[in-house]
XYZ file of C-alpha atoms in Angstrom:
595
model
C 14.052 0.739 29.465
C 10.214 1.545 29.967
C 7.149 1.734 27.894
C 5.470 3.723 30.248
C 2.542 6.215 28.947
C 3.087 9.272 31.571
C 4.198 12.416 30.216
C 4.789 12.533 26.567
C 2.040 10.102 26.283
C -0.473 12.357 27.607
C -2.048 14.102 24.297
C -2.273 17.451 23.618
C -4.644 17.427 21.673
C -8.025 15.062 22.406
C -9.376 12.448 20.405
C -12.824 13.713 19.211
C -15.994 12.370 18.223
C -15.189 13.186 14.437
C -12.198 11.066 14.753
C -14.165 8.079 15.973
C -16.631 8.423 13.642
C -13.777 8.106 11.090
C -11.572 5.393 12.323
C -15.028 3.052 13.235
C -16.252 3.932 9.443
C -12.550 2.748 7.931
C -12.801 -0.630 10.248
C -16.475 -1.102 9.202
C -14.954 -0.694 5.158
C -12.349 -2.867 5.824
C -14.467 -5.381 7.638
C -16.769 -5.033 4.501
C -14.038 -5.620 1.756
C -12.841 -8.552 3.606
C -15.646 -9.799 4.062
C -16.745 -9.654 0.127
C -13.475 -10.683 -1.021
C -13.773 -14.244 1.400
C -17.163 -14.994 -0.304
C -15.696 -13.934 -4.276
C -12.871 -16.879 -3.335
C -13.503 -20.229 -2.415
C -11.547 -20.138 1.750
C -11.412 -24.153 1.634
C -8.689 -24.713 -0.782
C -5.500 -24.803 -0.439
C -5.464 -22.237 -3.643
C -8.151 -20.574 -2.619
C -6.833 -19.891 1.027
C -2.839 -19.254 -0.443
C -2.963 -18.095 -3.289
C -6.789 -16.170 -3.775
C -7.656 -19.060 -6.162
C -4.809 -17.533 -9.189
C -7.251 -15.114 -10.573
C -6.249 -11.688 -9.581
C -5.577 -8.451 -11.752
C -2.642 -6.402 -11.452
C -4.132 -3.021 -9.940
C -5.151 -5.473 -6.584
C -1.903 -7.123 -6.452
C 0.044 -3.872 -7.047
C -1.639 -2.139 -4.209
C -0.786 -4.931 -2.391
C 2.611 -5.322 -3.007
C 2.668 -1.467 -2.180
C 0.351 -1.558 1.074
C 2.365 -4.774 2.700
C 6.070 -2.794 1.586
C 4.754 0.079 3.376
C 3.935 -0.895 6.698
C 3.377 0.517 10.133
C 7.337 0.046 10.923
C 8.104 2.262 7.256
C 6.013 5.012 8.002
C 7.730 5.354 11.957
C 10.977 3.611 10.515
C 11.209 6.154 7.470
C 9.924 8.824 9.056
C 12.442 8.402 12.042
C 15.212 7.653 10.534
C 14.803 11.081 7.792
C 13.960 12.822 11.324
C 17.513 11.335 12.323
C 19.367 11.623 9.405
C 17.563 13.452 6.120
C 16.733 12.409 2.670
C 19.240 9.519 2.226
C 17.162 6.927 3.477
C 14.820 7.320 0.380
C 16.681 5.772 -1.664
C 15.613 2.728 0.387
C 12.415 3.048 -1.980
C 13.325 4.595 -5.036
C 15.548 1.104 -5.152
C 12.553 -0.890 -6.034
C 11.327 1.371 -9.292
C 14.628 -0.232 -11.182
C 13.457 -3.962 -10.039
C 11.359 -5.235 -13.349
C 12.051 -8.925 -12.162
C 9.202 -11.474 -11.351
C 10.038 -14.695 -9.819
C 8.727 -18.340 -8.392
C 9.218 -19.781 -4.765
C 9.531 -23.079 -6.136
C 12.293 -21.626 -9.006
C 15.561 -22.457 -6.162
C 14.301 -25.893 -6.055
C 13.757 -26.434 -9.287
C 16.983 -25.551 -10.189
C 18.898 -26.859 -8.312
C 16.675 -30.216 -7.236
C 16.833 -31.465 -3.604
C 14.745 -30.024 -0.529
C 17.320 -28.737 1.787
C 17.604 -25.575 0.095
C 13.978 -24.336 0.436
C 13.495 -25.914 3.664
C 16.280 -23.902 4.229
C 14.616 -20.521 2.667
C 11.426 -21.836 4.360
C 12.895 -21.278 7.980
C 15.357 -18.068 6.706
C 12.222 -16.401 5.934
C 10.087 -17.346 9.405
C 13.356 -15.749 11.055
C 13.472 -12.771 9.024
C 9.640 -12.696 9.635
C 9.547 -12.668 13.407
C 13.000 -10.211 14.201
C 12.052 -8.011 11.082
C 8.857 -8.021 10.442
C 5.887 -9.070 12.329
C 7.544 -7.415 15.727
C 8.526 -4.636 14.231
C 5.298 -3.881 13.019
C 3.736 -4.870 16.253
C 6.058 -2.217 17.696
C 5.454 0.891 15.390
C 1.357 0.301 15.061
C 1.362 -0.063 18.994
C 3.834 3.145 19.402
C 0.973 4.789 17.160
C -2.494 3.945 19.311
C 0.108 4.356 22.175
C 0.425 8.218 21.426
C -3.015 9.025 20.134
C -4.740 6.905 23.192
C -2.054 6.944 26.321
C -2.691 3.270 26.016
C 0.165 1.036 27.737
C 2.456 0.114 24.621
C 1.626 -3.914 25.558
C -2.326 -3.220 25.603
C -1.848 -1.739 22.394
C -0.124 -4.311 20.622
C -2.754 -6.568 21.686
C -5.237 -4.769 19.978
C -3.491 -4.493 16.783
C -3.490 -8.127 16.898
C -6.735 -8.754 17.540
C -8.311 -6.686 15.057
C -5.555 -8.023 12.474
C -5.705 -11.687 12.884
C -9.382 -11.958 12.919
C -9.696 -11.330 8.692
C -6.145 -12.294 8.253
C -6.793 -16.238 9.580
C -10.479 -16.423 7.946
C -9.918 -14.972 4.728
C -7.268 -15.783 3.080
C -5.347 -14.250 0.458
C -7.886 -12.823 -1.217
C -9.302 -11.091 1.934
C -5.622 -9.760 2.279
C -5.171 -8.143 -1.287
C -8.549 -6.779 -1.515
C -7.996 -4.705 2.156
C -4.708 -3.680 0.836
C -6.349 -2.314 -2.000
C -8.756 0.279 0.493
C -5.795 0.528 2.952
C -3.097 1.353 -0.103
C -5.990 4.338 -1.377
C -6.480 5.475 2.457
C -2.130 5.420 3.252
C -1.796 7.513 -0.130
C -4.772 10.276 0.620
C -4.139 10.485 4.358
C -0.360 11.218 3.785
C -1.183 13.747 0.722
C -3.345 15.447 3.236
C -0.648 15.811 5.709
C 2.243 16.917 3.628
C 0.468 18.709 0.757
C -2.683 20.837 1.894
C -0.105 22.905 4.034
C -0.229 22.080 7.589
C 3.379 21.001 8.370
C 5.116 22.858 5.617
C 2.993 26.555 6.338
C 4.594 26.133 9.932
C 7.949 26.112 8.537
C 7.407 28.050 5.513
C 7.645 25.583 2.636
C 9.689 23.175 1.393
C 12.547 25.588 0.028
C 12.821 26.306 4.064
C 12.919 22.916 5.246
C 17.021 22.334 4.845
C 17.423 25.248 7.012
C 14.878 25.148 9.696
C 16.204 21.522 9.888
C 19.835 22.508 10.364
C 18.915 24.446 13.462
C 16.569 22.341 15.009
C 18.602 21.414 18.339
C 17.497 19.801 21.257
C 17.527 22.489 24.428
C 19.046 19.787 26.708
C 22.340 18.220 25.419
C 25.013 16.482 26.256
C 28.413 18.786 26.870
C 31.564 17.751 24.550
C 29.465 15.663 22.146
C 28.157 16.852 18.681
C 25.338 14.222 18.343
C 22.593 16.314 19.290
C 23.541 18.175 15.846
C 21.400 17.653 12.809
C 23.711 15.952 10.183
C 25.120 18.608 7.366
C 24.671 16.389 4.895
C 20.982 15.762 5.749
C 19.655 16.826 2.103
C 22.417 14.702 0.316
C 20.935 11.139 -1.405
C 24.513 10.132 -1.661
C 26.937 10.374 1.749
C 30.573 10.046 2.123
C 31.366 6.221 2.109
C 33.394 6.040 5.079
C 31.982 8.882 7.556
C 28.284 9.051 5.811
C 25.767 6.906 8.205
C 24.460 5.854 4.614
C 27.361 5.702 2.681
C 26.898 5.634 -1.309
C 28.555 2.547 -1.956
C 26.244 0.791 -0.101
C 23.257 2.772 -0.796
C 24.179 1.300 -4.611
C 25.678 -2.161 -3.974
C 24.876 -3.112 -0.867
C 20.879 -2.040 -1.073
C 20.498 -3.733 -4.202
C 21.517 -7.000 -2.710
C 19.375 -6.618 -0.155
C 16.368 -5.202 -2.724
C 16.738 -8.245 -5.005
C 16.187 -10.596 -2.023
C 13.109 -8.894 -0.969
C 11.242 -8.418 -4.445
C 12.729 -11.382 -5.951
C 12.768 -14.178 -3.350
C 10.611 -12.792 -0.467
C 7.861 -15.054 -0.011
C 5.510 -11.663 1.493
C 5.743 -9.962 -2.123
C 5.944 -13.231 -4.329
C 3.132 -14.804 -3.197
C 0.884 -11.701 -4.660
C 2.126 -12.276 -8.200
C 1.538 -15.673 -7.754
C -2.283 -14.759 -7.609
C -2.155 -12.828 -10.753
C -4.109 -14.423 -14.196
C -1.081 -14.612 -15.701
C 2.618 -13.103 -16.084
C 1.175 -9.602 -18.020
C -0.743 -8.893 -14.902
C 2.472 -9.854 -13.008
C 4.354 -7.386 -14.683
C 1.696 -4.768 -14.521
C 1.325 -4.862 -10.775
C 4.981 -4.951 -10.340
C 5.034 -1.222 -12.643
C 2.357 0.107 -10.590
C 4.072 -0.579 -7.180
C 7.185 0.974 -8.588
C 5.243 4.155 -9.150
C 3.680 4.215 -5.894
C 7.133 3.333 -3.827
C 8.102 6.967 -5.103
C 5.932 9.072 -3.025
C 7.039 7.758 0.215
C 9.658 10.309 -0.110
C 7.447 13.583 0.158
C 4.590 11.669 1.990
C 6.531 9.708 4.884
C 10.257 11.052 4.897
C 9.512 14.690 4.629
C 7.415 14.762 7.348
C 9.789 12.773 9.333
C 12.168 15.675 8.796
C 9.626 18.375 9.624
C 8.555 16.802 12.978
C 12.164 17.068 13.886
C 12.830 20.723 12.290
C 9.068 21.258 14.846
C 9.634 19.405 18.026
C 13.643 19.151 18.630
C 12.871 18.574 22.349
C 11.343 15.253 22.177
C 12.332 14.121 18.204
C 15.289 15.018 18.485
C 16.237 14.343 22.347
C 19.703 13.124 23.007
C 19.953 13.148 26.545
C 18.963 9.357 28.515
C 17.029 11.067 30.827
C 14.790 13.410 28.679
C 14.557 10.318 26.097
C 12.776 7.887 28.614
C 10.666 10.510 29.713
C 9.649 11.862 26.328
C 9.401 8.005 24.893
C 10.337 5.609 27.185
C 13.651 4.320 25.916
C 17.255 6.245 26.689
C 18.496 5.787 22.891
C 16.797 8.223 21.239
C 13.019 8.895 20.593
C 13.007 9.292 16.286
C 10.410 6.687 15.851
C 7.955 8.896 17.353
C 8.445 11.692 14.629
C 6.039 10.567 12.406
C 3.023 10.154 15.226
C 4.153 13.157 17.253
C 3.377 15.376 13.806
C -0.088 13.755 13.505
C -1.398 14.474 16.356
C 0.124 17.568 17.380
C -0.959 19.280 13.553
C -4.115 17.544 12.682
C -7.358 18.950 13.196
C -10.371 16.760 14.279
C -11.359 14.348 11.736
C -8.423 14.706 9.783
C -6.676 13.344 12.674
C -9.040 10.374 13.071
C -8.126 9.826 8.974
C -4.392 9.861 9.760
C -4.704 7.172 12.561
C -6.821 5.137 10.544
C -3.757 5.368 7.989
C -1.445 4.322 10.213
C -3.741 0.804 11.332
C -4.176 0.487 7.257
C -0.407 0.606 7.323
C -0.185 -1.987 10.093
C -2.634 -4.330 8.890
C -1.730 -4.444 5.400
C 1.700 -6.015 6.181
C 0.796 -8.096 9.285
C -2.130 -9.922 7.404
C 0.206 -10.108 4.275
C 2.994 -11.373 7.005
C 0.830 -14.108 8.559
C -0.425 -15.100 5.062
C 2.693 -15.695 3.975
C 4.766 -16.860 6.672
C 2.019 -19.591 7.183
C 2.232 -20.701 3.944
C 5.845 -21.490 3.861
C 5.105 -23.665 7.085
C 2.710 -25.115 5.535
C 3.751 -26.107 2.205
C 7.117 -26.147 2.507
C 7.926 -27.866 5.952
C 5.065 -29.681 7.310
C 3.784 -30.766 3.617
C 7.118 -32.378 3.322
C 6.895 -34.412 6.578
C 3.459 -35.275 6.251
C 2.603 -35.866 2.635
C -0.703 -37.529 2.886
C -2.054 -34.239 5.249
C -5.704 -33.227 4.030
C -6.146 -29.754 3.473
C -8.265 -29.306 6.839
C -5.296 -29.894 8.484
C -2.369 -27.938 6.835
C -5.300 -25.213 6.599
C -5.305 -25.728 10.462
C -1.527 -26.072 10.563
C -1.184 -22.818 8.777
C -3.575 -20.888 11.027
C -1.744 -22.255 14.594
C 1.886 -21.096 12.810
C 0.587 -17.714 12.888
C -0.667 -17.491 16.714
C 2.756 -18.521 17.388
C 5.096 -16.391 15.241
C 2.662 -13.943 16.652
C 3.518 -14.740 20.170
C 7.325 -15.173 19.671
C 7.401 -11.296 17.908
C 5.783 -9.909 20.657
C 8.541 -11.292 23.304
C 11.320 -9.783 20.914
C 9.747 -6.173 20.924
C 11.594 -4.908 23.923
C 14.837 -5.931 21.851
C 14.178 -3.984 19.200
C 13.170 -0.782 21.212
C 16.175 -0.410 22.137
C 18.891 -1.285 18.891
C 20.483 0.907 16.564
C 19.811 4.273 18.455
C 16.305 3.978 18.445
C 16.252 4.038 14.616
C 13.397 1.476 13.979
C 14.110 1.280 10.038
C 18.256 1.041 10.652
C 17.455 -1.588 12.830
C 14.932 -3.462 10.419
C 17.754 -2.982 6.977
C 20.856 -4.120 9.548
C 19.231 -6.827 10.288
C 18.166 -7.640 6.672
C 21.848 -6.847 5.748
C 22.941 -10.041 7.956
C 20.517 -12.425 6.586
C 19.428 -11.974 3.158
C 22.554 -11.760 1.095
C 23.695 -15.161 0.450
C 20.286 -15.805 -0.523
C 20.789 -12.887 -3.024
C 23.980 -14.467 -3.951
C 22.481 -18.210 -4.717
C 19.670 -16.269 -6.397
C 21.485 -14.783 -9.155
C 24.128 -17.321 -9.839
C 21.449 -19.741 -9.856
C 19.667 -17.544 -12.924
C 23.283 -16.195 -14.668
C 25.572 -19.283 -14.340
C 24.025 -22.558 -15.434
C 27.600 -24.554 -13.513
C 26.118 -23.599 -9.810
C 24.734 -26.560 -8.353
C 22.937 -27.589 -5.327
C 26.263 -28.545 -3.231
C 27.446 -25.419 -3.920
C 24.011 -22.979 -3.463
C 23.387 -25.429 -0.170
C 27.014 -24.929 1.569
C 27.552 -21.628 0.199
C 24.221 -20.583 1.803
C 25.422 -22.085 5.461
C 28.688 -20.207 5.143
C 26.925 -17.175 4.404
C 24.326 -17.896 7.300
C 27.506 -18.221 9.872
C 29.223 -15.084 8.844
C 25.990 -12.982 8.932
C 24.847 -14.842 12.145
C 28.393 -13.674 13.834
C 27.593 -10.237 12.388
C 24.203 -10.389 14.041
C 25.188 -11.502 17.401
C 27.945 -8.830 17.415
C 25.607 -5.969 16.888
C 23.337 -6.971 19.999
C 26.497 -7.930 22.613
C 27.584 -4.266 21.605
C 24.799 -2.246 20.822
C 25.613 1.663 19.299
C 27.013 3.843 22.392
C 24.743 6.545 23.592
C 25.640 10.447 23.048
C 29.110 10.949 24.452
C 30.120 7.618 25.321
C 33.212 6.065 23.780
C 32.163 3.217 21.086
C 33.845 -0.114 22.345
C 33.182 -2.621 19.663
C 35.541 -4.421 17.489
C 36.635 -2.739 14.202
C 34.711 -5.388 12.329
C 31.597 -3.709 13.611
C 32.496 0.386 14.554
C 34.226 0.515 11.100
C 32.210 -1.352 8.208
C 29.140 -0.316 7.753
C 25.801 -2.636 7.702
C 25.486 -2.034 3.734
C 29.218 -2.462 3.153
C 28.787 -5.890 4.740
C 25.999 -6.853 3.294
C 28.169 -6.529 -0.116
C 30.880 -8.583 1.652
C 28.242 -11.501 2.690
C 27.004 -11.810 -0.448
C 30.826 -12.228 -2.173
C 31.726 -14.162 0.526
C 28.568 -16.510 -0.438
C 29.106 -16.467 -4.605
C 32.539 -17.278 -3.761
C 31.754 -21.123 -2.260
C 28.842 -21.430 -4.590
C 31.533 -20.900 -7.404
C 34.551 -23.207 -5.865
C 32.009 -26.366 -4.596
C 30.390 -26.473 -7.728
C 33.219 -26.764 -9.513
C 34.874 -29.490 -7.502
C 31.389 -31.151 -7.879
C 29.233 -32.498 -10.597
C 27.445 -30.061 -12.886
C 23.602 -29.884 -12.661
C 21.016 -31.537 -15.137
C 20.571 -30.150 -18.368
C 16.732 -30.173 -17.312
C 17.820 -28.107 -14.097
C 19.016 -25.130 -16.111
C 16.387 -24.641 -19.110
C 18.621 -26.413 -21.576
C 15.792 -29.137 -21.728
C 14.146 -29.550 -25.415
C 10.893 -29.577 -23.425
C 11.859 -26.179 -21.686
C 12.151 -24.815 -24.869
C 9.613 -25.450 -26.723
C 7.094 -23.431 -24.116
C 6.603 -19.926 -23.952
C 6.457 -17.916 -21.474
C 2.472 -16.676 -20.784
C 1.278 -19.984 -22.904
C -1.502 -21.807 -21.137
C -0.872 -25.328 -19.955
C -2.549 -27.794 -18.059
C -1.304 -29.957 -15.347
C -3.087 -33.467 -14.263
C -3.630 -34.203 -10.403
C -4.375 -36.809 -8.900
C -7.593 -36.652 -6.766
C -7.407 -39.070 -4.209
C -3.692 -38.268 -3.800
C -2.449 -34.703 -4.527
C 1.178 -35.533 -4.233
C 1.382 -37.671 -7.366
C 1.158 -34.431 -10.066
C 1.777 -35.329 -13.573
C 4.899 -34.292 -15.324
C 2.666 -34.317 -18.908
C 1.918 -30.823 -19.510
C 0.686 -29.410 -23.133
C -0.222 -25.973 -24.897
C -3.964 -25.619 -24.881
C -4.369 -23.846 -27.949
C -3.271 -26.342 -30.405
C -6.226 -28.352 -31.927
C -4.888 -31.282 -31.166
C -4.516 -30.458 -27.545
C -7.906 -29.099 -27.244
C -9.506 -32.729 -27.996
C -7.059 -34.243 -26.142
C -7.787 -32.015 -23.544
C -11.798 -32.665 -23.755
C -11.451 -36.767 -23.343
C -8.755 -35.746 -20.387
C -11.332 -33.475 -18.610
C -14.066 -36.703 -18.415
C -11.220 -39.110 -17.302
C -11.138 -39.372 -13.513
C -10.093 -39.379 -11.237
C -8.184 -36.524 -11.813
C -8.498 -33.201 -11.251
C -6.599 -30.395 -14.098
C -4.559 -26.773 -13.253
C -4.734 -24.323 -16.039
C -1.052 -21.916 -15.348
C 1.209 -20.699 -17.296
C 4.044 -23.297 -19.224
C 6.732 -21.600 -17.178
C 5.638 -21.035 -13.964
C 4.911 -24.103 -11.459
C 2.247 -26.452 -11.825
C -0.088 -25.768 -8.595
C -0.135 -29.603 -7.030
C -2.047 -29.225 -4.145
């Protein structure tokens, strides 16, 4: 395996003036917006830093949502995998427009009491975040600059980080919505330019002659006896045959929605943006708008996936070892460069130097929202919890040194993922996914549904779940997908059930123990499960107020009240001149912020 930058690496076409001028005038926007949104929100709090001081409106946090979704490794992941495979893989996105749900990081703990379990979801998502995320990304924006500058793919990667972390650690959460909300407008406008003004569908005449300038679009050196260097027949089908189909429709319906309600239900990358809203309508209005916006990455990134391959079979399509390390620099296939290889082979000047400066808005939207995150689940939910009495200098501190290192750790894993699941950046991102997140899914809804789960049976059901899907894991990298030609020589359990069929498995698997320990074990409080008379008698949306201790932030008052009564209003006047104690306004069902 190489990354080397000779041959395909060496542009055809050169990178202009007018595209400098337009990628230096996006970074000096970007630098701009972040730099406005760090003075709007207080950067020394703990809520100002984490969570953009609660007071954002749901067109921000929607394009957020969208913009860290829709990263550098979806726009090469997508677009490889529909240059791979066709049109099924949207339905990857067009998952999330049925997902209406908004949930609470805390909401596991509070239901079921205890703190192994989110430790436990603390360190599941830091995984996820360095294997799925943060190096993936790494890899894709890299691959990008890598093609457009014949930049060494390492050199490259350094640079994304660079210009990332530098806004990401100063500013906050706030700094991080606001830039997704430019980088969202800039992914959306640079993408309509290249699909819909006519450059790459004029050179294949349209989109009615896509399927069959597709079908034909074969590789000039294959590999004798072998059929892989076809294009798949069913390339324009959503749903695939569920035992030959590389997607099959069974799991495309069951086994994606697992893995869909773990990441915009209980992914801390996309909850902690609604936890910034005003209050739950702005929640629910963000969520809306990103469902909208998650549909056009099926004409904007997978389309031109397919037309990059239906355009340049020789090095999108290559099937050969040989021709693929010399076209890309890895022998399993070169799809991931589909998307890049279009840009700068079809754009003029300018437009070009708007399409790369897409691609780093894709990139740095999801790494800052990444590091955000991921550092905030160290923080608060792991080092908080062994050092109670922390000020917030240091877990503001701790926070910022989590991210240098899951930074550091991601970059070691890239030459892993360059070369799993054929080269298929997005197959290898989901399979992954598909051996991690489902128990979590599983815990998730029986925790919501069936008020008898309790927090012997989430905790142990979650560690059976984590074995099996660890086994899984290890499986797929000790035998990695066969080449073109060569006889597949893993065990049944792996050649024969598909990523998404096991992901469905995993997640029975998991609801199973959940159900069978928590029978054979006490029930949960009535408290625990919203059966509380206090639960009741607050709305949802109704603004409360929680007390805080000043001098010591761990001691947060359980007394919380409605606001609007009369009563509560006075009470809440002579409470507002008692210190020392410092008040929360939030909503009377979501968490009281005690930080």
């Amino acid at each position: 395996m190489s990354n080397s930058t000779t041959n395909f690496y060496a542009r055809s076409q050169s990178f202009s003036l007018s595209d400098i001028i337009v990628v230096a005038t996006y970074f000096l926007l970007n630098l701009a917006v972040g730099i406005w949104s760090s003075c709007r929100v207080s950067r020394n709090t703990l809520s100002g830093y984490f969570l953009a001081g609660r007071d954002m409106a749901w067109w921000p946090i929607g394009s957020s949502l969208f913009a860290s979704s829709e990263g550098s490794g979806l726009f090469i992941g997508l677009a490889g995998t529909g240059a791979a495979g066709g049109i099924a893989v949207a339905g990857f996105e067009w998952n999330v427009s049925t997902k209406n749900i908004v949930t609470m990081p805390e909401y596991l703990g509070r239901r079921f009491g205890g703190e192994r379990i989110r430790t436990y979801l603390a360190v599941l998502s830091l995984l996820l975040s360095v294997f799925t995320k943060i190096s993936a990304d790494l890899y894709s924006g890299a691959l990008f600059v890598q093609m457009c500058l014949g930049w060494n793919l390492y050199l490259s990667t350094v640079l994304m980080l660079v210009v990332t972390a530098l806004y990401t650690i100063a500013g906050g959460l706030a700094a991080v919505i606001y830039t997704d909300t430019l980088q969202t407008f800039i992914m959306i406008v640079g993408s309509v330019i290249l699909t819909i003004t006519g450059m790459s569908l004029n050179k294949i005449g349209g989109f009615g002659n896509l399927e069959h300038v597709y079908s034909i679009a074969v590789p000039s050196k294959i590999i004798p006896n072998s059929t892989c260097h076809l294009p798949r027949a069913d390339a324009m089908h959503l749903f695939r045959d569920a035992v030959t189909g590389d997607l099959p429709w069974p799991g495309m319906t069951l086994g994606l929605t697992i893995l869909a309600t773990w990441y915009w239900c209980t992914d801390q990358v996309i909850v902690q943006r609604s936890l910034a809203a005003k209050n739950m309508s702005h929640v629910k209005g963000a969520s809306i708008f990103t469902a909208y916006l998650k549909m056009l990455s099926f004409v904007f990134i997978i389309v031109p996936g397919m037309i990059s391959r239906a355009l340049y079979p020789d090095s999108v399509g290559c099937v050969d070892p040989e021709e693929c390390v010399r076209v890309c620099g890895t022998e399993v296939g070169c799809s991931n460069i589909a998307f890049p290889k279009l840009v700068i082979e079809l754009m003029p000047s300018g437009l070009r130097g708007l399409m790369i400066a897409v691609m780093m808005a894709a990139l740095m939207s999801s790494l800052t929202s990444i590091f955000n995150s991921s550092s905030t689940l160290f923080t608060m939910d792991i080092w908080k919890k062994h050092r109670p009495l922390a000020s917030e200098r240091e877990l503001l501190l701790v926070g910022r040194i989590v991210t240098v290192i899951l930074v550091v750790v991601s970059v070691v894993w890239i030459p892993i993922l360059q070369s799993a699941n054929s080269g298929q950046l997005y197959d290898y991102i989901q399979s992954v996914t598909s051996c991690l997140a489902p128990p979590v899914t599983a815990v998730f809804t029986l925790a919501v549904f069936w008020k008898r789960a309790n927090e012997q049976g989430a905790f142990w059901g979650l560690m059976v779940g984590l074995a099996v899907g660890l086994c899984r894991m290890v499986m797929d990298f000790v035998f990695p997908r066969p080449g073109c030609g060569v006889e597949d020589s893993a065990p049944v359990v792996l050649r024969d059930v598909h990523y998404l069929h096991f992901a469905i498995l995993l997640c029975g698997i998991t609801a199973i123990v959940v159900a069978v320990i928590s029978l054979l074990t006490p029930p949960p409080r009535p408290e625990q499960v919203g059966s509380h008379p206090r639960n009741k008698q607050l709305s949802e949306g109704t603004p409360c107020l929680t007390m805080v201790l000043e001098n010591n932030p761990e001691l947060c008052h359980s007394y919380t009240f409605n606001i609007h009564t009369k009563t509560s209003q006075t009470h809440l006047y002579k409470l507002q001149h008692h210190k020392p104690y410092i008040y929360h306004n939030h909503s009377c069902l979501s968490p009281p912020l005690c930080l």
